Tab-separated table of C-alpha atoms in Angstrom:
chain	number	residue	atom	x	y	z
P	66	MET	CA	25.465	106.254	94.215
P	67	GLN	CA	24.644	103.934	97.088
P	68	SER	CA	25.536	100.282	97.017
P	69	PRO	CA	22.741	97.799	97.652
P	70	PRO	CA	22.425	97.016	101.382
P	71	SER	CA	23.538	93.409	101.012
P	72	LEU	CA	26.763	94.460	99.331
P	73	ARG	CA	27.446	97.090	101.989
P	74	ARG	CA	27.023	94.517	104.725
P	75	LEU	CA	29.678	92.467	103.029
P	76	LEU	CA	32.049	95.345	102.326
P	77	LEU	CA	32.013	97.189	105.608
P	78	PRO	CA	33.705	94.535	107.780
P	79	ALA	CA	36.258	93.986	105.016
P	80	VAL	CA	37.137	97.665	105.026
P	81	LEU	CA	37.432	97.761	108.807
P	82	LEU	CA	39.635	94.680	108.707
P	83	ALA	CA	41.896	96.268	106.097
P	84	LEU	CA	42.209	99.474	108.104
P	85	GLY	CA	43.068	97.596	111.255
P	86	ALA	CA	45.479	95.139	109.655
P	87	GLY	CA	49.070	95.625	110.800
P	88	VAL	CA	48.285	98.739	112.849
P	89	PRO	CA	49.029	98.268	116.518
P	90	ALA	CA	45.935	98.879	118.641
P	91	GLN	CA	47.549	101.745	120.506
P	92	GLU	CA	48.449	103.648	117.367
P	93	ALA	CA	44.977	103.175	115.916
P	94	GLU	CA	43.580	104.527	119.158
P	95	ALA	CA	45.825	107.597	119.068
P	96	LYS	CA	44.850	108.206	115.459
P	97	ARG	CA	41.193	108.019	116.395
P	98	ALA	CA	41.707	110.395	119.316
P	99	PHE	CA	43.469	112.877	117.027
P	100	GLU	CA	40.735	112.680	114.406
P	101	ASP	CA	38.022	113.117	117.039
P	102	ILE	CA	39.680	116.265	118.360
P	103	GLN	CA	39.981	117.648	114.845
P	104	LYS	CA	36.354	116.865	114.049
P	105	GLU	CA	35.274	118.608	117.218
P	106	TYR	CA	37.482	121.574	116.335
P	107	ASP	CA	36.011	121.796	112.841
P	108	VAL	CA	32.508	121.909	114.300
P	109	GLU	CA	33.484	124.636	116.789
P	110	PHE	CA	35.182	126.674	114.093
P	111	ARG	CA	32.207	126.363	111.766
P	112	GLU	CA	29.921	127.536	114.565
P	113	LEU	CA	32.225	130.456	115.217
P	114	ARG	CA	32.189	131.544	111.593
P	115	LYS	CA	28.429	131.214	111.477
P	116	ALA	CA	28.105	133.335	114.615
P	117	ALA	CA	30.404	135.980	113.111
P	118	GLU	CA	28.393	136.235	109.904
P	119	GLY	CA	26.493	139.493	109.641
P	120	LEU	CA	28.279	141.039	112.628
P	121	SER	CA	30.171	144.287	112.246
P	122	GLN	CA	33.906	143.866	111.700
P	123	THR	CA	34.620	144.973	115.280
P	124	ASP	CA	32.167	142.507	116.806
P	125	ALA	CA	33.343	139.661	114.573
P	126	THR	CA	36.955	140.348	115.529
P	127	ALA	CA	36.011	140.341	119.216
P	128	LEU	CA	34.356	136.947	118.762
P	129	PHE	CA	37.417	135.464	117.032
P	130	ASN	CA	39.705	136.943	119.692
P	131	GLU	CA	37.663	135.349	122.442
P	132	PHE	CA	37.885	132.012	120.640
P	133	ALA	CA	41.669	132.407	120.303
P	134	ALA	CA	42.018	133.276	123.995
P	135	THR	CA	39.834	130.544	125.488
P	136	ILE	CA	38.698	127.621	123.337
P	137	LEU	CA	41.593	127.339	120.900
P	138	PRO	CA	44.349	126.732	123.512
P	139	GLU	CA	42.288	123.878	124.979
P	140	PHE	CA	42.100	122.155	121.615
P	141	LEU	CA	45.801	122.712	121.030
P	142	GLU	CA	46.667	121.184	124.414
P	143	ARG	CA	44.517	118.113	123.711
P	144	THR	CA	46.247	117.691	120.351
P	145	ALA	CA	49.632	118.103	122.053
P	146	VAL	CA	48.805	115.270	124.470
P	147	VAL	CA	48.370	112.955	121.475
P	148	ALA	CA	51.511	114.292	119.775
P	149	ARG	CA	53.737	113.906	122.868
P	150	ALA	CA	52.743	110.276	123.309
P	151	GLU	CA	53.493	109.528	119.660
P	152	GLY	CA	57.206	110.391	119.603
P	153	ALA	CA	58.405	110.642	116.000
P	154	SER	CA	55.575	108.826	114.213
P	155	PRO	CA	53.829	110.287	111.149
P	156	LEU	CA	50.809	110.894	113.373
P	157	ALA	CA	52.956	113.019	115.679
P	158	PHE	CA	54.058	115.070	112.665
P	159	ASP	CA	50.438	115.658	111.658
P	160	ALA	CA	49.460	116.606	115.199
P	161	TRP	CA	52.355	119.069	115.738
P	162	ASN	CA	51.757	120.547	112.293
P	163	ARG	CA	48.072	121.007	113.044
P	164	ILE	CA	48.934	122.780	116.289
P	165	VAL	CA	51.133	125.256	114.414
P	166	LEU	CA	48.507	125.899	111.733
P	167	GLN	CA	45.570	126.291	114.095
P	168	ALA	CA	47.421	128.339	116.700
P	169	THR	CA	48.675	130.856	114.150
P	170	SER	CA	45.372	131.173	112.289
P	171	ILE	CA	44.114	133.989	114.552
P	172	ALA	CA	46.146	136.932	115.867
P	173	PRO	CA	46.719	137.873	118.658
P	174	MET	CA	47.600	134.470	120.095
P	175	ALA	CA	47.160	133.411	123.704
P	176	GLU	CA	50.423	132.858	125.633
P	177	ALA	CA	49.501	129.192	126.059
P	178	SER	CA	49.192	128.858	122.291
P	179	LYS	CA	52.580	130.468	121.734
P	180	THR	CA	54.188	128.061	124.195
P	181	LEU	CA	52.603	125.110	122.410
P	182	VAL	CA	53.795	126.338	119.017
P	183	SER	CA	57.355	126.577	120.380
P	184	GLU	CA	57.061	123.023	121.671
P	185	ALA	CA	55.641	121.900	118.306
P	186	LEU	CA	58.444	123.532	116.314
P	187	ASP	CA	61.085	121.986	118.600
P	188	ALA	CA	59.429	118.577	118.284
P	189	LEU	CA	59.287	118.833	114.490
P	190	LEU	CA	63.017	119.607	114.355
P	191	ALA	CA	63.901	116.919	116.885
P	192	GLY	CA	61.815	114.078	115.494
P	193	HIS	CA	60.983	114.846	111.879
P	194	LEU	CA	64.051	116.438	110.337
P	195	ALA	CA	63.958	113.898	107.485
P	196	SER	CA	60.433	114.927	106.482
P	197	LYS	CA	59.981	116.637	103.138
P	198	ALA	CA	56.725	118.187	104.387
P	199	LEU	CA	58.743	120.507	106.665
P	200	GLY	CA	59.212	122.628	103.534
P	201	ASN	CA	55.492	123.417	103.553
P	202	VAL	CA	55.521	123.993	107.308
P	203	VAL	CA	58.220	126.635	107.089
P	204	ALA	CA	56.755	128.191	103.924
P	205	SER	CA	53.432	128.859	105.651
P	206	LEU	CA	55.072	129.765	108.964
P	207	ARG	CA	56.631	132.737	107.185
P	208	TYR	CA	53.181	134.330	107.020
P	209	SER	CA	52.519	133.797	110.748
P	210	THR	CA	54.843	136.444	112.137
P	211	SER	CA	51.980	138.810	112.974
P	212	ALA	CA	50.541	136.155	115.297
P	213	LEU	CA	53.754	134.557	116.523
P	214	GLY	CA	56.371	137.302	116.325
P	215	ASP	CA	59.538	137.120	114.229
P	216	GLU	CA	61.846	135.301	116.611
P	217	PRO	CA	60.285	131.808	116.728
P	218	VAL	CA	59.926	131.818	112.933
P	219	LEU	CA	63.514	132.983	112.367
P	220	ARG	CA	64.893	130.428	114.807
P	221	PHE	CA	62.983	127.521	113.224
P	222	ALA	CA	63.816	128.603	109.666
P	223	GLU	CA	67.496	129.097	110.485
P	224	GLU	CA	67.898	125.677	112.064
P	225	LEU	CA	65.900	123.904	109.357
P	226	GLY	CA	67.848	125.677	106.616
P	227	ARG	CA	71.076	124.482	108.182
P	228	ARG	CA	70.185	120.957	109.253
P	229	SER	CA	67.753	119.463	106.744
P	230	GLN	CA	69.323	117.015	104.304
P	231	ILE	CA	66.622	117.756	101.718
P	232	THR	CA	67.493	120.494	99.218
P	233	GLU	CA	63.864	121.595	98.702
P	234	VAL	CA	63.335	121.944	102.452
P	235	ARG	CA	66.562	123.877	102.959
P	236	ALA	CA	65.618	126.244	100.137
P	237	GLU	CA	62.138	126.910	101.596
P	238	ALA	CA	63.636	127.461	105.043
P	239	ARG	CA	66.343	129.810	103.795
P	240	PHE	CA	63.748	131.768	101.809
P	241	ALA	CA	61.425	132.063	104.803
P	242	HIS	CA	64.337	133.287	106.926
P	243	ALA	CA	65.347	135.921	104.377
P	244	ALA	CA	61.760	137.055	103.820
P	245	VAL	CA	61.046	137.549	107.529
P	246	LEU	CA	64.319	139.418	108.032
P	247	ALA	CA	63.744	141.779	105.124
P	248	ALA	CA	60.006	142.384	105.338
P	249	GLU	CA	58.257	145.488	106.614
P	250	ARG	CA	61.004	147.284	108.453
P	251	ALA	CA	62.330	150.797	108.507
P	252	PRO	CA	64.767	151.295	105.590
P	253	GLY	CA	67.863	151.709	107.813
P	254	ASP	CA	67.279	148.480	109.764
P	255	PRO	CA	70.354	146.203	109.334
P	256	ARG	CA	68.073	143.157	109.095
P	257	VAL	CA	66.716	144.440	105.772
P	258	ARG	CA	70.175	144.391	104.229
P	259	GLN	CA	70.901	140.942	105.683
P	260	GLY	CA	67.597	139.658	104.280
P	261	LEU	CA	68.333	141.077	100.832
P	262	GLU	CA	71.807	139.487	100.884
P	263	GLU	CA	70.267	136.155	101.820
P	264	LEU	CA	67.790	136.502	98.940
P	265	ALA	CA	70.656	137.098	96.519
P	266	ALA	CA	72.367	133.952	97.836
P	267	ILE	CA	69.158	131.945	97.422
P	268	GLU	CA	68.889	133.148	93.831
P	269	ARG	CA	72.411	131.885	93.157
P	270	GLU	CA	72.059	128.560	94.969
P	271	PHE	CA	68.451	127.572	94.319
P	272	GLY	CA	67.468	129.788	91.364
P	273	GLU	CA	66.046	127.032	89.159
P	274	LEU	CA	64.495	124.961	91.938
P	275	VAL	CA	60.682	124.990	92.006
P	276	ALA	CA	59.283	126.300	95.294
P	277	SER	CA	56.114	125.295	97.130
P	278	ASN	CA	54.143	128.118	95.460
P	279	GLY	CA	54.855	126.779	91.958
P	280	ARG	CA	57.348	129.493	91.017
P	281	THR	CA	61.107	128.972	91.085
P	282	HIS	CA	63.069	130.208	94.089
P	283	GLY	CA	64.833	132.564	91.673
P	284	GLU	CA	61.508	134.125	90.673
P	285	ASN	CA	60.417	134.344	94.293
P	286	ALA	CA	63.677	135.915	95.419
P	287	ARG	CA	63.702	138.441	92.559
P	288	GLY	CA	60.001	139.207	93.116
P	289	LEU	CA	60.417	139.804	96.829
P	290	ARG	CA	63.461	142.013	96.255
P	291	PHE	CA	61.510	143.995	93.672
P	292	GLU	CA	58.585	144.385	96.043
P	293	LEU	CA	60.777	145.510	98.924
P	294	GLU	CA	62.842	147.906	96.838
P	295	ASN	CA	60.192	149.369	94.517
P	296	LEU	CA	56.657	148.769	95.769
P	297	ALA	CA	56.583	150.345	99.220
P	298	VAL	CA	53.857	152.871	100.041
P	299	GLY	CA	55.104	156.374	99.231
P	300	GLN	CA	57.293	155.308	96.306
P	301	PRO	CA	56.500	156.134	92.685
P	302	CYS	CA	54.695	153.125	91.258
P	303	PRO	CA	56.888	151.316	88.700
P	304	ASP	CA	55.445	151.570	85.207
P	305	PHE	CA	54.418	148.407	83.400
P	306	SER	CA	53.017	147.574	80.007
P	307	ALA	CA	50.348	144.960	79.383
P	308	VAL	CA	47.790	143.775	76.870
P	309	ASP	CA	44.109	143.896	77.802
P	310	ALA	CA	41.343	141.391	77.050
P	311	GLU	CA	40.536	143.149	73.755
P	312	GLY	CA	44.149	142.769	72.658
P	313	VAL	CA	45.010	146.454	73.166
P	314	ALA	CA	48.445	147.264	74.612
P	315	PHE	CA	48.632	149.880	77.339
P	316	LYS	CA	50.867	151.197	80.103
P	317	LEU	CA	50.195	152.235	83.663
P	318	SER	CA	51.667	155.658	82.839
P	319	ASP	CA	48.794	156.200	80.352
P	320	TYR	CA	46.717	156.836	83.485
P	321	ARG	CA	48.774	159.704	84.893
P	322	GLY	CA	46.343	162.297	86.263
P	323	LYS	CA	43.942	159.613	87.453
P	324	VAL	CA	43.774	157.664	90.675
P	325	VAL	CA	44.304	153.984	89.779
P	326	LEU	CA	43.328	150.934	91.771
P	327	ILE	CA	45.530	148.094	90.499
P	328	ASP	CA	43.702	144.900	91.329
P	329	PHE	CA	45.469	141.548	90.992
P	330	TRP	CA	42.540	139.154	91.068
P	331	GLY	CA	41.232	135.806	89.867
P	332	PHE	CA	37.904	134.039	89.520
P	333	TRP	CA	39.137	131.146	91.629
F	205	MET	CA	34.716	141.975	95.491
F	206	LEU	CA	32.967	142.025	92.099
F	207	PRO	CA	29.640	143.687	93.061
F	208	HIS	CA	31.479	146.432	94.937
F	209	GLU	CA	33.876	146.968	92.046
F	210	LYS	CA	30.982	147.389	89.647
F	211	ALA	CA	29.429	149.975	91.967
F	212	LEU	CA	32.790	151.739	92.313
F	213	VAL	CA	33.317	151.983	88.553
F	214	GLN	CA	29.740	153.199	88.092
F	215	ARG	CA	29.948	155.764	90.879
F	216	LEU	CA	33.272	157.259	89.758
F	217	GLN	CA	32.809	157.047	85.986
F	218	ASN	CA	33.097	160.807	85.504
F	219	LYS	CA	35.878	161.254	88.034
F	220	PRO	CA	39.660	160.937	87.602
F	221	PHE	CA	39.675	157.282	88.604
F	222	ALA	CA	40.357	153.956	86.908
F	223	LEU	CA	40.078	150.397	88.107
F	224	LEU	CA	42.711	148.263	86.449
F	225	GLY	CA	42.405	144.514	86.811
F	226	ILE	CA	45.390	142.201	86.425
F	227	ASN	CA	44.026	138.779	85.613
F	228	ASN	CA	45.840	135.479	85.554
F	229	ASP	CA	42.959	133.109	84.751
F	230	GLY	CA	43.907	132.335	81.151
F	231	THR	CA	44.231	133.722	77.625
F	232	ALA	CA	42.053	136.602	76.407
F	233	ALA	CA	39.970	134.142	74.365
F	234	GLU	CA	39.382	132.084	77.509
F	235	VAL	CA	38.494	134.894	79.898
F	236	LEU	CA	36.658	137.364	77.650
F	237	PRO	CA	33.369	135.402	77.574
F	238	ARG	CA	33.555	135.166	81.347
F	239	PHE	CA	34.157	138.919	81.729
F	240	LYS	CA	31.148	139.627	79.476
F	241	LYS	CA	28.941	137.238	81.409
F	242	GLU	CA	29.928	138.759	84.767
F	243	GLY	CA	29.585	142.347	83.523
F	244	ILE	CA	33.267	143.228	83.947
F	245	THR	CA	33.540	146.352	81.823
F	246	TRP	CA	36.731	147.865	83.208
F	247	ARG	CA	40.130	147.229	81.706
F	248	ASN	CA	41.918	144.036	82.577
F	249	ALA	CA	45.500	143.147	81.758
F	250	ILE	CA	45.693	139.558	80.589
F	251	GLU	CA	48.781	138.064	82.126
F	252	PRO	CA	51.223	136.085	79.978
F	253	SER	CA	52.071	132.582	81.238
F	254	GLU	CA	55.772	133.497	81.470
F	255	ASN	CA	57.201	136.381	83.441
F	256	SER	CA	53.824	137.702	84.544
F	257	LEU	CA	53.458	140.977	86.391
F	258	ALA	CA	52.202	138.997	89.395
F	259	THR	CA	55.505	137.083	89.467
F	260	GLN	CA	57.595	140.231	88.967
F	261	TRP	CA	55.696	142.027	91.740
F	262	ASN	CA	55.723	139.015	94.055
F	263	VAL	CA	51.921	138.758	94.198
F	264	SER	CA	51.108	135.510	95.955
F	265	GLY	CA	47.402	135.771	96.790
F	266	TYR	CA	44.233	137.439	95.586
F	267	PRO	CA	43.043	140.079	95.789
F	268	ASN	CA	46.233	142.098	96.000
F	269	LEU	CA	45.570	145.810	95.654
F	270	TYR	CA	47.801	148.801	94.977
F	271	LEU	CA	46.211	152.241	95.148
F	272	VAL	CA	48.148	154.774	93.069
F	273	ASP	CA	47.460	158.513	93.222
F	274	ALA	CA	47.099	160.860	90.257
F	275	GLU	CA	50.824	161.643	90.364
F	276	GLY	CA	51.721	157.976	90.096
F	277	LYS	CA	52.726	157.429	93.706
F	278	ILE	CA	51.783	154.262	95.626
F	279	ARG	CA	49.525	155.337	98.480
F	280	GLU	CA	48.133	152.040	99.763
F	281	HIS	CA	48.912	148.355	99.419
F	282	TRP	CA	46.450	145.727	100.603
F	283	LEU	CA	46.969	141.995	100.684
F	284	GLY	CA	43.368	140.906	100.716
F	285	SER	CA	40.526	143.401	100.558
F	286	PRO	CA	40.477	145.949	103.412
F	287	GLY	CA	36.665	145.981	103.153
F	288	ASP	CA	34.377	148.072	100.960
F	289	GLU	CA	34.168	151.025	103.365
F	290	VAL	CA	37.921	151.522	103.695
F	291	LEU	CA	38.386	151.071	99.973
F	292	ASP	CA	35.734	153.682	99.171
F	293	ARG	CA	37.073	156.158	101.711
F	294	LYS	CA	40.702	155.950	100.538
F	295	ILE	CA	39.787	156.183	96.869
F	296	ASP	CA	37.461	159.139	97.487
F	297	GLU	CA	40.228	160.930	99.408
F	298	LEU	CA	42.684	160.549	96.554
F	299	VAL	CA	40.099	161.508	93.925
F	300	ALA	CA	39.292	164.683	95.910
F	301	GLU	CA	43.024	165.375	96.127
F	302	ALA	CA	43.388	164.969	92.353
F	303	LEU	CA	40.427	167.266	91.686
F	304	ALA	CA	41.764	169.928	94.069
F	305	LYS	CA	45.085	170.036	92.206
F	306	LYS	CA	43.513	170.484	88.794
């Protein structure tokens, strides 16, 4: 619902005054610059998605790759200019975090983007070690290895897991480290064993602690170990029993002799 | 995914194939009306709130698909749909394999 014009005329200056109160002009300016860049990025990204609609998968991928190679690094650099000037302020955290998220959203990444992500991760450790939000940063970074490679993620997770004073952040970082070490490698790779050992340690130390995905770290660690040890392609699928929507109990093994597509899904 | 799944179930109804949903949206009483409305006729496991299969299997996003052959072996795992064409091709391959062994 719209306010009457007279009321809006009264309210608007009051709102602007409140926003500006106590904020140094320079910081407000940096904040505006950051928001402008993000708005511009959102527009570009929306355009990109619109352009990709209806294209074949190959052509759509080519379009996204071109964006990642050319336009994206420019946006990241502009965001980095704001972040560098901001030192350890909350705005700097937001800007570095945004760089990491945007840079890793499309694989393969341009070299310039990789360099900026390294700078962002270093800056987050150097200036924002006390931030609780680093738990979310490292939790999502774990899924960025296909874009970024394992090493930057392992390095960041290792240092954060060692240096953060916040238990929740250390747990997320240790989990990310273990998950990247253990995931998708040949069975004989020594990193798999190290990752599994780290998961066992996480289960002991942080078992009851709730993780960023809403499950406990114990559940996450057990689940990942189960997936790695029992759910790889080529292995016999573990049997399970369940109850269907009509209240009828059944088992996966009831379907022996049929090809089964097991579909974990949700309406939302 | 839903329209393609309906087509898949329809197309392979007389073949050795089953689509098995694992749903975490609520109790049977809550989701059944929704299934009926959307025309979801294939079997769906209704996940308990504690110790769900999704938690045990470390499923963290939807859709998460495991394709199991007629002998019970995992043949594909997709985090996110691989697209209708790939899905159809892989399933058809395994169904042909199952029929050839009969």
